[in-house]
Coordinates of C-alpha atoms in Angstrom, one line a residue:
M816 CA 90.6 39.8 43.4
S817 CA 93.5 42.0 42.8
S818 CA 96.9 40.6 43.1
P819 CA 98.4 41.4 46.5
T820 CA 100.5 44.1 46.8
R821 CA 104.3 43.7 46.8
T822 CA 107.2 45.1 48.7
P823 CA 109.9 47.1 46.9
T824 CA 112.2 44.0 47.2
G825 CA 109.5 42.3 45.1
T826 CA 108.4 39.8 47.4
A827 CA 104.8 39.2 48.3
D828 CA 103.9 41.0 51.7
D829 CA 103.1 37.9 53.9
T830 CA 100.9 40.1 56.3
P831 CA 97.4 38.7 56.5
A832 CA 94.9 40.5 54.7
P833 CA 93.0 42.9 57.1
Q834 CA 88.9 42.8 57.4
E835 CA 88.5 45.8 56.6
P836 CA 87.4 46.5 52.8
E837 CA 89.5 47.9 50.3
P838 CA 89.5 51.8 49.9
M839 CA 89.1 51.5 46.3
S840 CA 87.3 49.1 43.6
S841 CA 89.5 46.1 42.5
A842 CA 89.8 47.6 39.2
V843 CA 91.9 50.5 40.4
D844 CA 95.6 50.3 42.1
P845 CA 94.7 51.7 45.3
V846 CA 98.7 52.7 46.2
K847 CA 98.6 54.4 43.0
S848 CA 95.8 56.2 43.7
L849 CA 97.4 57.3 46.6
M850 CA 100.5 58.2 44.9
L851 CA 98.4 60.2 42.9
I852 CA 96.8 62.4 45.9
H853 CA 100.5 62.9 47.1
H854 CA 102.4 63.6 44.4
D855 CA 104.1 66.2 45.4
L856 CA 105.4 64.2 48.1
C857 CA 106.7 61.4 46.2
A858 CA 108.5 63.6 43.9
D859 CA 110.3 65.4 46.3
A860 CA 111.6 62.7 48.7
V861 CA 114.7 61.1 48.6
D862 CA 114.5 58.0 51.4
P863 CA 111.0 55.9 52.1
L864 CA 110.9 57.1 55.9
E865 CA 110.4 61.1 54.4
I866 CA 107.4 59.5 52.5
A867 CA 106.2 58.2 55.7
A868 CA 107.4 61.1 57.8
G869 CA 105.1 62.9 55.3
L870 CA 102.1 60.8 55.6
E871 CA 102.2 60.7 59.3
A872 CA 101.9 64.6 59.0
R873 CA 99.1 64.4 56.6
G874 CA 96.8 62.2 58.7
V875 CA 97.4 58.6 57.1
T876 CA 97.6 56.5 60.0
E877 CA 98.3 52.6 60.7
R878 CA 94.7 51.9 60.2
T879 CA 94.9 53.2 56.9
A880 CA 97.8 51.8 55.9
R881 CA 96.4 48.4 56.5
A882 CA 93.5 49.4 54.5
Y883 CA 96.1 49.4 51.4
R884 CA 97.2 46.0 52.7
H885 CA 100.1 47.1 54.5
R886 CA 101.4 46.5 58.1
D887 CA 102.1 50.0 58.7
V888 CA 102.7 53.4 57.3
F889 CA 106.5 52.6 57.1
A890 CA 105.6 49.4 54.7
L891 CA 103.3 51.3 52.5
A892 CA 105.8 54.2 52.0
E893 CA 108.6 51.9 51.1
E894 CA 106.4 50.8 48.3
M895 CA 105.3 54.3 47.2
Y896 CA 109.1 55.5 47.0
A897 CA 109.6 52.2 45.1
R898 CA 107.5 52.9 42.3
V899 CA 108.8 56.7 42.0
P900 CA 111.1 57.0 39.1
H901 CA 114.0 58.5 40.6
T902 CA 115.9 61.7 38.4
E903 CA 119.3 62.4 38.4
D904 CA 119.0 64.8 41.1
H905 CA 117.5 62.2 43.5
A906 CA 120.3 59.6 42.6
A907 CA 122.8 62.3 43.5
A908 CA 121.5 63.3 46.5
E909 CA 121.3 59.7 47.7
L910 CA 125.0 59.0 46.4
H911 CA 126.5 62.1 47.5
P912 CA 124.0 63.8 50.3
P913 CA 126.7 66.7 51.6
A914 CA 127.4 67.2 48.0
A915 CA 123.8 67.7 46.8
A916 CA 123.3 69.9 49.9
A917 CA 126.0 72.0 49.4
R918 CA 124.7 73.1 45.8
T919 CA 121.6 74.4 47.4
R920 CA 123.1 75.7 50.6
A921 CA 122.9 79.6 50.4
P922 CA 126.3 81.2 50.9
R923 CA 127.2 82.6 54.4
T924 CA 128.1 86.0 54.3
P925 CA 130.0 88.1 56.9
A926 CA 126.7 89.9 57.5
R927 CA 124.8 86.9 58.4
L928 CA 127.7 85.8 60.4
L929 CA 127.8 88.5 62.6
L930 CA 123.8 88.6 63.0
L931 CA 123.4 86.3 65.8
P932 CA 126.2 87.7 68.4
L933 CA 124.9 91.1 67.1
P934 CA 122.3 91.7 69.9
A935 CA 124.7 90.9 72.9
L936 CA 127.5 93.5 70.9
L937 CA 124.8 96.0 71.3
A938 CA 124.0 95.5 74.9
A939 CA 127.7 95.3 75.8
A940 CA 128.2 98.8 73.9
G941 CA 125.2 100.2 75.9
L942 CA 126.5 98.9 79.3
A943 CA 130.1 100.4 78.5
A944 CA 129.0 103.5 77.7
W945 CA 126.2 103.7 80.5
P946 CA 128.5 105.1 83.2
H947 CA 129.8 107.8 81.1
T948 CA 126.3 109.6 81.0
A949 CA 123.6 111.1 83.0
G950 CA 120.2 112.6 82.8
R951 CA 118.5 113.0 79.3
P952 CA 121.7 111.5 77.3
R953 CA 121.3 108.7 79.7
L954 CA 117.8 108.0 79.3
A955 CA 118.4 108.4 75.3
L956 CA 121.0 105.7 75.4
A957 CA 118.9 103.5 77.2
V958 CA 116.2 103.8 74.6
G959 CA 118.5 103.8 71.6
T960 CA 120.3 100.5 73.3
G961 CA 117.0 98.4 73.8
A962 CA 115.5 99.5 70.3
A963 CA 118.8 98.1 68.7
V964 CA 118.9 94.9 70.9
L965 CA 115.2 94.3 70.0
L966 CA 115.5 95.1 66.5
A967 CA 118.6 92.8 66.3
L968 CA 116.7 90.1 67.9
R969 CA 113.8 90.2 65.6
A970 CA 116.2 89.7 62.8
C971 CA 117.8 86.7 64.6
L972 CA 114.8 85.0 64.9
R973 CA 113.2 85.8 61.1
R974 CA 116.6 83.8 59.7
G975 CA 119.4 81.5 59.9
P976 CA 118.9 78.5 62.2
L977 CA 116.8 80.3 64.5
G978 CA 114.1 81.2 62.1
S979 CA 110.8 79.6 61.7
R980 CA 108.8 78.9 59.0
F981 CA 105.8 78.4 61.2
P982 CA 104.2 81.7 62.9
A983 CA 104.4 81.8 66.2
A984 CA 101.1 82.3 68.4
P985 CA 99.3 85.8 68.9
G986 CA 100.5 87.0 72.7
T987 CA 104.4 85.1 72.2
A988 CA 106.5 88.0 71.8
A989 CA 104.3 89.9 74.4
Y990 CA 105.4 87.1 77.1
V991 CA 109.0 87.0 76.0
L992 CA 109.7 90.6 76.6
L993 CA 107.6 90.6 79.6
L994 CA 110.2 87.7 81.0
L995 CA 113.1 89.3 79.5
A996 CA 111.9 92.8 81.6
A997 CA 111.5 90.4 84.6
A998 CA 114.9 89.3 84.2
L999 CA 116.2 92.9 84.3
Y1000 CA 113.9 94.3 87.4
G1001 CA 112.0 91.3 88.9
E1002 CA 114.0 90.3 91.7
G1003 CA 114.8 94.1 92.7
L1004 CA 110.9 94.6 92.4
I1005 CA 110.4 91.3 94.6
S1006 CA 113.1 92.9 97.2
Q1007 CA 111.3 96.0 97.5
A1008 CA 108.1 94.4 97.7
L1009 CA 109.4 92.1 100.8
S1010 CA 110.5 95.2 102.4
G1011 CA 107.8 97.3 102.3
G1012 CA 108.5 99.3 99.1
P1013 CA 109.0 99.9 96.0
D1014 CA 110.8 102.9 97.6
G1015 CA 112.7 104.6 94.8
A1016 CA 114.7 103.1 91.6
W1017 CA 116.5 100.1 92.0
A1018 CA 119.7 99.0 89.9
P1019 CA 118.8 96.6 86.9
R1020 CA 120.3 92.9 86.5
T1021 CA 122.1 93.1 83.5
A1022 CA 124.4 90.8 83.7
P1023 CA 121.8 87.9 82.9
L1024 CA 120.6 89.6 80.3
L1025 CA 123.8 89.9 78.7
A1026 CA 124.3 86.2 78.9
L1027 CA 120.9 85.1 77.7
L1028 CA 121.5 87.5 74.4
A1029 CA 125.3 85.9 74.3
S1030 CA 123.5 82.5 74.6
L1031 CA 122.0 83.1 70.8
V1032 CA 125.1 81.4 69.4
P1033 CA 125.1 78.4 71.2
A1034 CA 121.5 78.2 71.0
A1035 CA 121.8 78.5 67.3
A1036 CA 124.4 76.0 67.0
C1037 CA 122.6 73.5 69.1
V1038 CA 119.4 73.9 66.9
R1039 CA 121.2 73.7 63.4
A1040 CA 122.8 70.2 65.1
F1041 CA 119.8 68.9 66.4
R1042 CA 118.1 69.8 63.0
R1043 CA 121.0 67.7 60.7
G1044 CA 121.1 65.3 63.3
A1045 CA 117.0 64.4 62.9
R1046 CA 117.7 64.4 59.4
R1047 CA 120.1 62.0 59.3
R1048 CA 118.3 59.9 61.3
L1049 CA 115.6 60.3 59.2
G1050 CA 117.4 58.8 56.7
S1051 CA 119.0 55.8 58.2
S1052 CA 116.3 54.7 60.6
R1053 CA 114.4 51.3 59.2
S1054 CA 111.1 52.7 61.0
L1055 CA 109.0 55.7 62.3
D1056 CA 109.9 53.5 65.9
D1057 CA 113.3 53.3 65.4
F1058 CA 113.8 57.2 64.6
A1059 CA 112.0 58.3 67.6
A1060 CA 114.2 56.2 69.8
S1061 CA 117.1 57.9 68.5
V1062 CA 116.0 61.3 68.2
W1063 CA 115.0 61.7 71.8
P1064 CA 118.5 61.2 73.2
L1065 CA 120.0 63.9 70.9
L1066 CA 117.5 66.0 71.7
L1067 CA 118.1 66.0 75.6
A1068 CA 121.8 65.7 74.7
L1069 CA 122.0 69.2 73.0
F1070 CA 119.9 70.6 75.6
A1071 CA 122.1 69.9 78.1
L1072 CA 125.0 71.2 76.4
Y1073 CA 122.9 74.4 75.9
L1074 CA 122.4 74.8 79.6
C1075 CA 126.0 74.4 80.6
T1076 CA 127.2 76.9 77.9
L1077 CA 124.6 79.2 79.4
W1078 CA 125.5 78.8 82.9
G1079 CA 129.5 79.5 81.9
L1080 CA 128.3 82.7 80.0
L1081 CA 126.3 83.6 83.1
G1082 CA 129.4 83.4 85.5
V1083 CA 131.5 85.2 82.9
S1084 CA 128.8 87.9 82.6
A1085 CA 128.3 88.4 86.3
A1086 CA 132.1 88.4 87.1
T1087 CA 132.9 91.2 84.4
L1088 CA 129.7 93.4 85.8
H1089 CA 130.3 92.3 89.3
Q1090 CA 126.3 91.1 89.8
A1091 CA 125.2 88.1 91.0
T1092 CA 124.9 85.3 88.5
G1093 CA 121.6 84.1 88.6
L1094 CA 122.2 80.4 87.7
L1095 CA 118.9 79.4 88.6
S1096 CA 117.0 82.4 87.4
A1097 CA 118.5 83.0 84.2
G1098 CA 119.0 79.4 83.7
S1099 CA 115.6 77.8 83.5
L1100 CA 114.6 81.5 81.6
G1101 CA 117.1 80.5 78.4
A1102 CA 116.4 76.8 78.5
L1103 CA 112.5 77.9 78.1
L1104 CA 113.1 80.0 75.3
L1105 CA 115.0 77.8 73.7
L1106 CA 112.6 74.9 73.8
A1107 CA 109.9 77.3 73.0
R1108 CA 111.4 78.2 69.6
L1109 CA 112.1 74.7 69.1
M1110 CA 108.3 74.0 69.3
V1111 CA 107.6 76.9 67.3
Q1112 CA 110.1 75.9 64.6
H1113 CA 108.1 72.6 64.2
G1114 CA 104.7 74.0 64.4
R1115 CA 103.9 73.7 67.8
A1116 CA 103.2 77.2 68.6
E1117 CA 100.3 77.1 71.1
A1118 CA 102.6 74.6 73.2
A1119 CA 105.2 77.6 73.2
R1120 CA 103.0 80.0 73.8
T1121 CA 101.1 78.3 76.9
A1122 CA 104.8 77.6 78.5
L1123 CA 105.4 81.1 78.5
L1124 CA 102.2 82.3 79.8
I1125 CA 102.8 79.7 82.7
A1126 CA 106.1 81.6 83.5
C1127 CA 104.7 85.1 83.2
A1128 CA 101.7 84.2 85.5
G1129 CA 103.6 82.3 88.4
Q1130 CA 106.1 85.6 88.5
F1131 CA 102.9 87.8 88.2
L1132 CA 101.1 86.0 90.6
A1133 CA 104.1 86.2 93.3
L1134 CA 104.1 89.8 93.1
A1135 CA 100.4 90.1 93.5
S1136 CA 100.9 88.1 96.7
L1137 CA 103.2 90.3 98.3
F1138 CA 101.0 93.4 97.5
A1139 CA 97.8 91.7 98.4
S1140 CA 99.3 90.7 101.9
R1141 CA 99.2 94.3 102.8
L1142 CA 95.6 93.9 102.9
P1143 CA 93.9 93.6 106.7
G1144 CA 93.9 90.2 107.5
A1145 CA 95.8 89.1 104.4
A1146 CA 99.4 89.0 106.0
A1147 CA 99.3 85.1 105.3
L1148 CA 99.3 85.4 101.4
A1149 CA 103.0 86.8 101.7
T1150 CA 104.2 83.7 103.2
P1151 CA 105.0 81.4 100.5
V1152 CA 107.1 83.7 98.8
E1153 CA 109.0 84.8 102.1
R1154 CA 109.7 81.5 102.7
L1155 CA 111.0 80.5 99.2
T1156 CA 112.9 83.4 99.1
A1157 CA 114.4 82.6 102.7
L1158 CA 115.4 79.8 101.2
G1159 CA 117.3 80.6 97.8
G1160 CA 116.6 84.5 97.4
T1161 CA 114.7 86.7 95.4
G1162 CA 115.8 84.5 92.4
A1163 CA 114.3 81.4 93.7
V1164 CA 110.7 83.0 92.4
P1165 CA 111.3 83.5 88.8
A1166 CA 113.7 80.3 89.0
L1167 CA 110.3 78.2 90.4
A1168 CA 108.0 79.8 87.9
C1169 CA 110.4 79.2 84.7
S1170 CA 111.4 75.6 86.0
L1171 CA 107.7 74.6 85.8
A1172 CA 107.1 76.1 82.7
V1173 CA 110.4 74.3 81.3
L1174 CA 109.3 71.0 82.5
T1175 CA 105.2 71.6 81.1
L1176 CA 106.9 72.1 77.8
L1177 CA 109.9 69.6 77.9
V1178 CA 107.0 67.1 78.7
R1179 CA 105.3 67.7 75.4
T1180 CA 108.6 68.8 73.3
V1181 CA 110.3 65.3 73.7
P1182 CA 107.3 63.2 71.9
A1183 CA 106.3 65.9 69.6
L1184 CA 110.0 66.3 68.2
S1185 CA 110.6 62.6 68.2
R1186 CA 107.6 61.8 65.8
A1187 CA 109.0 61.6 62.1
S1188 CA 106.2 64.1 60.7
A1189 CA 107.6 66.9 62.7
Y1190 CA 110.5 66.9 60.1
A1191 CA 108.2 66.6 56.8
R1192 CA 109.2 69.0 53.9
S1193 CA 105.7 70.0 53.4
A1194 CA 102.3 70.3 55.0
A1195 CA 99.4 68.3 53.7
P1196 CA 96.5 70.5 52.4
A1197 CA 93.5 69.9 54.6
D1198 CA 91.3 68.4 52.1
A1199 CA 93.8 65.5 51.2
C1200 CA 93.9 64.9 55.3
A1201 CA 90.2 64.8 55.2
R1202 CA 90.2 62.3 52.7
E1203 CA 92.7 59.9 54.4
E1204 CA 90.8 60.0 57.5
L1205 CA 87.4 59.5 55.7
R1206 CA 89.1 56.2 54.5

């Protein structure tokens, strides 16, 4: 029989031996074999919980940990971390984490600092020049401003706090553009459809879009604060459950802070441009976009795309019901939208569609981002995951 596995403090684990077979023969140290499989994870880890997060991300379950004669994944990670020879860099990172992080942090250039407010600044410049143009120059101004804003927005989503090492799901960008177009023209189109139109052109709602673009700065600040807070809790928690219990309040607090900031920006933008604030419609859209970006950043792109699709489909169905109600005998199709707009105005339709999408995504975001595996530094190879599940 092999000697019982020992914890990092040197005492024998008091957990009763499981009835499952050992993952390997007694002639081989099973934990050492596991460390060879996950060598990169053990070599780069600066604390046991980071190894636990990586193991969880690579498919190592509680059942696998018991097969290695440990009560849970965290206990297994503690022994793996204790067996790793720590280098001077690891020791410096443990003793002086801010200084160690500062050595690897990229310097912030003025261009990088101006990147986040750039979309709002470009949009504001276009709106300021709008009254002084007419005809073809106005059309050229609209096309040029729109293209410049989209390019700046793309740059914001490719680097910095809002950047992601995971790709977005196919169709996500199209859904975002449709929702932004609905923020500009959606309420006007609903109003026209209710009155028997569309009949001629209508003015776009530029105040909500300008506020959404300006909210990129607080959104990036909240994302950065959440990322740093989660990493700190990843190092200070004593177990995966402790980490989950400490992360979800931080997530909800920063989410509420972003909403309050967005509502303030909506008020300022509406007062400047003399338009309606759109607190519910634009506020729910901003919340949806922030949650979707968080999910993409942590590898949950499909959930983000589904929520965006729900918001787009809700607004499309509302418009389709208004136009379909003009068919003979189909007048009742417009009744839900008519009653909804009578209660909350034309902004109630996008507000309801985006709010349902936000609730759907929030139910998945909180548990997904409360898992330590969402913050693992490296992804597991497929064959390593398969080997762990087979055991």
